[in-house]
Coordinates of C-alpha atoms in Angstrom, one line a residue:
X112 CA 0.0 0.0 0.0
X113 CA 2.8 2.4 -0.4
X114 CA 0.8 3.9 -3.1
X115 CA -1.6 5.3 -0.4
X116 CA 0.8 6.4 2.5
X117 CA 1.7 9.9 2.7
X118 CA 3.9 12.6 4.6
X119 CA 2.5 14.0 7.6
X120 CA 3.0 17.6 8.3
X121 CA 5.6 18.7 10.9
X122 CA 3.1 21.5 12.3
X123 CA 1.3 18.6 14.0
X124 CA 3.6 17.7 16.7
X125 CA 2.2 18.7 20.2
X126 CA 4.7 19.3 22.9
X127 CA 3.9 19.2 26.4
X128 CA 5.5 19.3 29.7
X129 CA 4.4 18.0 33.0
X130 CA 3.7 20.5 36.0
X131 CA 5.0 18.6 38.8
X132 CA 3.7 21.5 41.4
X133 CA 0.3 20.0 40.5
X134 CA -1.6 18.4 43.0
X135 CA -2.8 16.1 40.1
X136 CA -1.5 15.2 37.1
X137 CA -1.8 18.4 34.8
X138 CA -0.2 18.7 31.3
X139 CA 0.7 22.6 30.1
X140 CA 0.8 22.1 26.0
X141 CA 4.4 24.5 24.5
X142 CA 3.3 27.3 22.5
X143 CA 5.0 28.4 19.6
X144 CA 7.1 25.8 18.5
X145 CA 8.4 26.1 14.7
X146 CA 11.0 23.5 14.1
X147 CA 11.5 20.5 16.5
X148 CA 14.5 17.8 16.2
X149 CA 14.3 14.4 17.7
X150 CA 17.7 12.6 18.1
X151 CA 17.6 8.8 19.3
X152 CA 21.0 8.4 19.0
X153 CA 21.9 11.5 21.7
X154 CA 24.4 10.5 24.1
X155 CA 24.8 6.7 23.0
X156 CA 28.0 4.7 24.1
X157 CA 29.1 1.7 22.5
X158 CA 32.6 -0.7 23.0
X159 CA 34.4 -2.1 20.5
X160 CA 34.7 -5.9 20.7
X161 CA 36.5 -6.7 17.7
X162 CA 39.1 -9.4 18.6
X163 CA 41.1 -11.8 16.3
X164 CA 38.7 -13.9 15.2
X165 CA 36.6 -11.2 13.9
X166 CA 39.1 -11.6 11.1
X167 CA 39.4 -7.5 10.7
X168 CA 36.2 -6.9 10.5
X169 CA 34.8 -4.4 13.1
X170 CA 32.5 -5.1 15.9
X171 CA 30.7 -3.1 18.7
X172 CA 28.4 -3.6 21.6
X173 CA 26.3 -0.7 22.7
X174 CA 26.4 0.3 26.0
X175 CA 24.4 3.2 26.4
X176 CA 21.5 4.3 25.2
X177 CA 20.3 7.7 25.1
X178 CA 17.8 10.4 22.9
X179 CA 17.3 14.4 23.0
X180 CA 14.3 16.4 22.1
X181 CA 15.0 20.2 20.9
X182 CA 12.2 22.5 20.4
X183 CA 12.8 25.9 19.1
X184 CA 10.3 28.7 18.3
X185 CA 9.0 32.0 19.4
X186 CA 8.6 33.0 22.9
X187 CA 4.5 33.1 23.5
X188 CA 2.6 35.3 25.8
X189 CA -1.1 35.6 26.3
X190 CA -2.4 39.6 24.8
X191 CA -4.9 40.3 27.6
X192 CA -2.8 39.5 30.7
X193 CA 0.9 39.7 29.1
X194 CA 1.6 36.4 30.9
X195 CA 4.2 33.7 29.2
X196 CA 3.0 30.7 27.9
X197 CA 2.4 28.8 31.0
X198 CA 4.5 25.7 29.4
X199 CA 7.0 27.8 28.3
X200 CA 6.8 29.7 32.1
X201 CA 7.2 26.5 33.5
X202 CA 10.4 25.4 31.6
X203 CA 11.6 28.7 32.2
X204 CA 10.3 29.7 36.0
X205 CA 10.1 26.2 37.0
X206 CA 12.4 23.4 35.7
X207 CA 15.8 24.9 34.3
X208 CA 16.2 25.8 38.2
X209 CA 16.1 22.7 39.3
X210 CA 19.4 21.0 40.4
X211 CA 20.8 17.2 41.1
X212 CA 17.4 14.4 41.7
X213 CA 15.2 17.2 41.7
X214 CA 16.6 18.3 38.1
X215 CA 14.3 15.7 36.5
X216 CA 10.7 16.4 34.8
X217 CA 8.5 14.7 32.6
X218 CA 8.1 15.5 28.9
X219 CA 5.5 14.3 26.2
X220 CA 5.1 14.9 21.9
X221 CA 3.0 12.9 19.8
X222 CA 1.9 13.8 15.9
X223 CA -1.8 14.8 15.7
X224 CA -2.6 11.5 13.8
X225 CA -1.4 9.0 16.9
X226 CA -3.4 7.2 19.8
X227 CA -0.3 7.1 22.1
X228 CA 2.3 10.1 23.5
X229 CA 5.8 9.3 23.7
X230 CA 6.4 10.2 27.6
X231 CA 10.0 10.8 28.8
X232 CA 11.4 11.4 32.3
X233 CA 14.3 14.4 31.0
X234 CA 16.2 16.8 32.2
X235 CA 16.0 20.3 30.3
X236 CA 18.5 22.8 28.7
X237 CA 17.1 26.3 28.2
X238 CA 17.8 28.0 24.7
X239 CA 18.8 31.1 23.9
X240 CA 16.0 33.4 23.4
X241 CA 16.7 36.9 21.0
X242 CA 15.5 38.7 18.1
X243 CA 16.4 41.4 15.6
X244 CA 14.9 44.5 14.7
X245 CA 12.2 43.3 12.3
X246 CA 12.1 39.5 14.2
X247 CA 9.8 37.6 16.5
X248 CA 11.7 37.0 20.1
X249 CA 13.1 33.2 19.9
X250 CA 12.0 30.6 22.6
X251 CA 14.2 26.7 22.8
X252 CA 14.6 24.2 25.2
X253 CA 16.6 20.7 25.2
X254 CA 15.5 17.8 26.6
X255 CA 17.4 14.6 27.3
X256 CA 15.8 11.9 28.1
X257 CA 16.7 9.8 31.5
X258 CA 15.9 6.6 31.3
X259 CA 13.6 4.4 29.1
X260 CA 11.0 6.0 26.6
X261 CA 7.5 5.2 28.3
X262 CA 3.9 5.6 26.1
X263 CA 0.6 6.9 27.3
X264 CA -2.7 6.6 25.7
X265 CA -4.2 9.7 24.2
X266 CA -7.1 10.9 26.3
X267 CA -9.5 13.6 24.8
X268 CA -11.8 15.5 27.3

């Protein structure tokens, strides 16, 4: 059926981060997102094992695996109270301060199309925000994923 699949758009990624001040579990959707990279192969390890009898041919083991999820876009807030985007707030009020154990947040991005959110315990890496004279401000954040990738079914209201 290759004849009937088709490209899906990037502008249908949804981006959301966790607010763990919540007393239940509350989801604050990233505003303003225009380009997004998803790298599984951030921070993976491997070992050589060649040895002899792999008769010069090369061999690995991996020993680490790891992923990272940029977002980049424009920094958000609301026109009648002037207030940031709260998930953009909360990345930048909230998280980036965050040190050692505590450093640690949950992040979630799925394409408009799926049933199930890719859901990652991270830590985050704030952008750099700026503009020129006839720009937008710019608005980024890194995340790196700690630990396994976990799913979670899509639940509409």
């Amino acid at each position: 059926m290759a004849g009937n699949s088709r490209p899906i758009d990037a502008r249908g990624w949804k981006f959301e981060v966790e607010d763990a001040n919540a007393t239940s579990e509350t989801w604050l959707p990233i505003a303003g997102t225009t380009t997004f990279t998803h790298n599984p192969g951030e921070n993976e390890e491997t070992v050589e094992t060649t040895a002899f009898e792999s008769e010069g041919m090369y061999e690995q083991d991996v020993m680490q695996r790891g992923a990272s999820l940029s977002i980049e876009g424009q920094y958000r807030i609301d026109k009648a109270t002037r207030a940031q985007d709260p998930g953009q707030l909360y990345i930048d009020s909230v998280w980036t301060d965050r040190l050692g154990f505590e450093s640690r947040n949950r992040v979630r991005w799925r394409h408009e199309t799926q049933t199930q959110w890719v859901v990652w315990d991270a830590t985050v890496t704030p952008g750099e925000q700026g503009g020129g004279n006839n720009d937008k401000t710019s608005w980024s954040a890194t995340f790196t994923r700690c630990g396994p990738s976990m799913t979670a079914e899509v639940v509409t209201p």
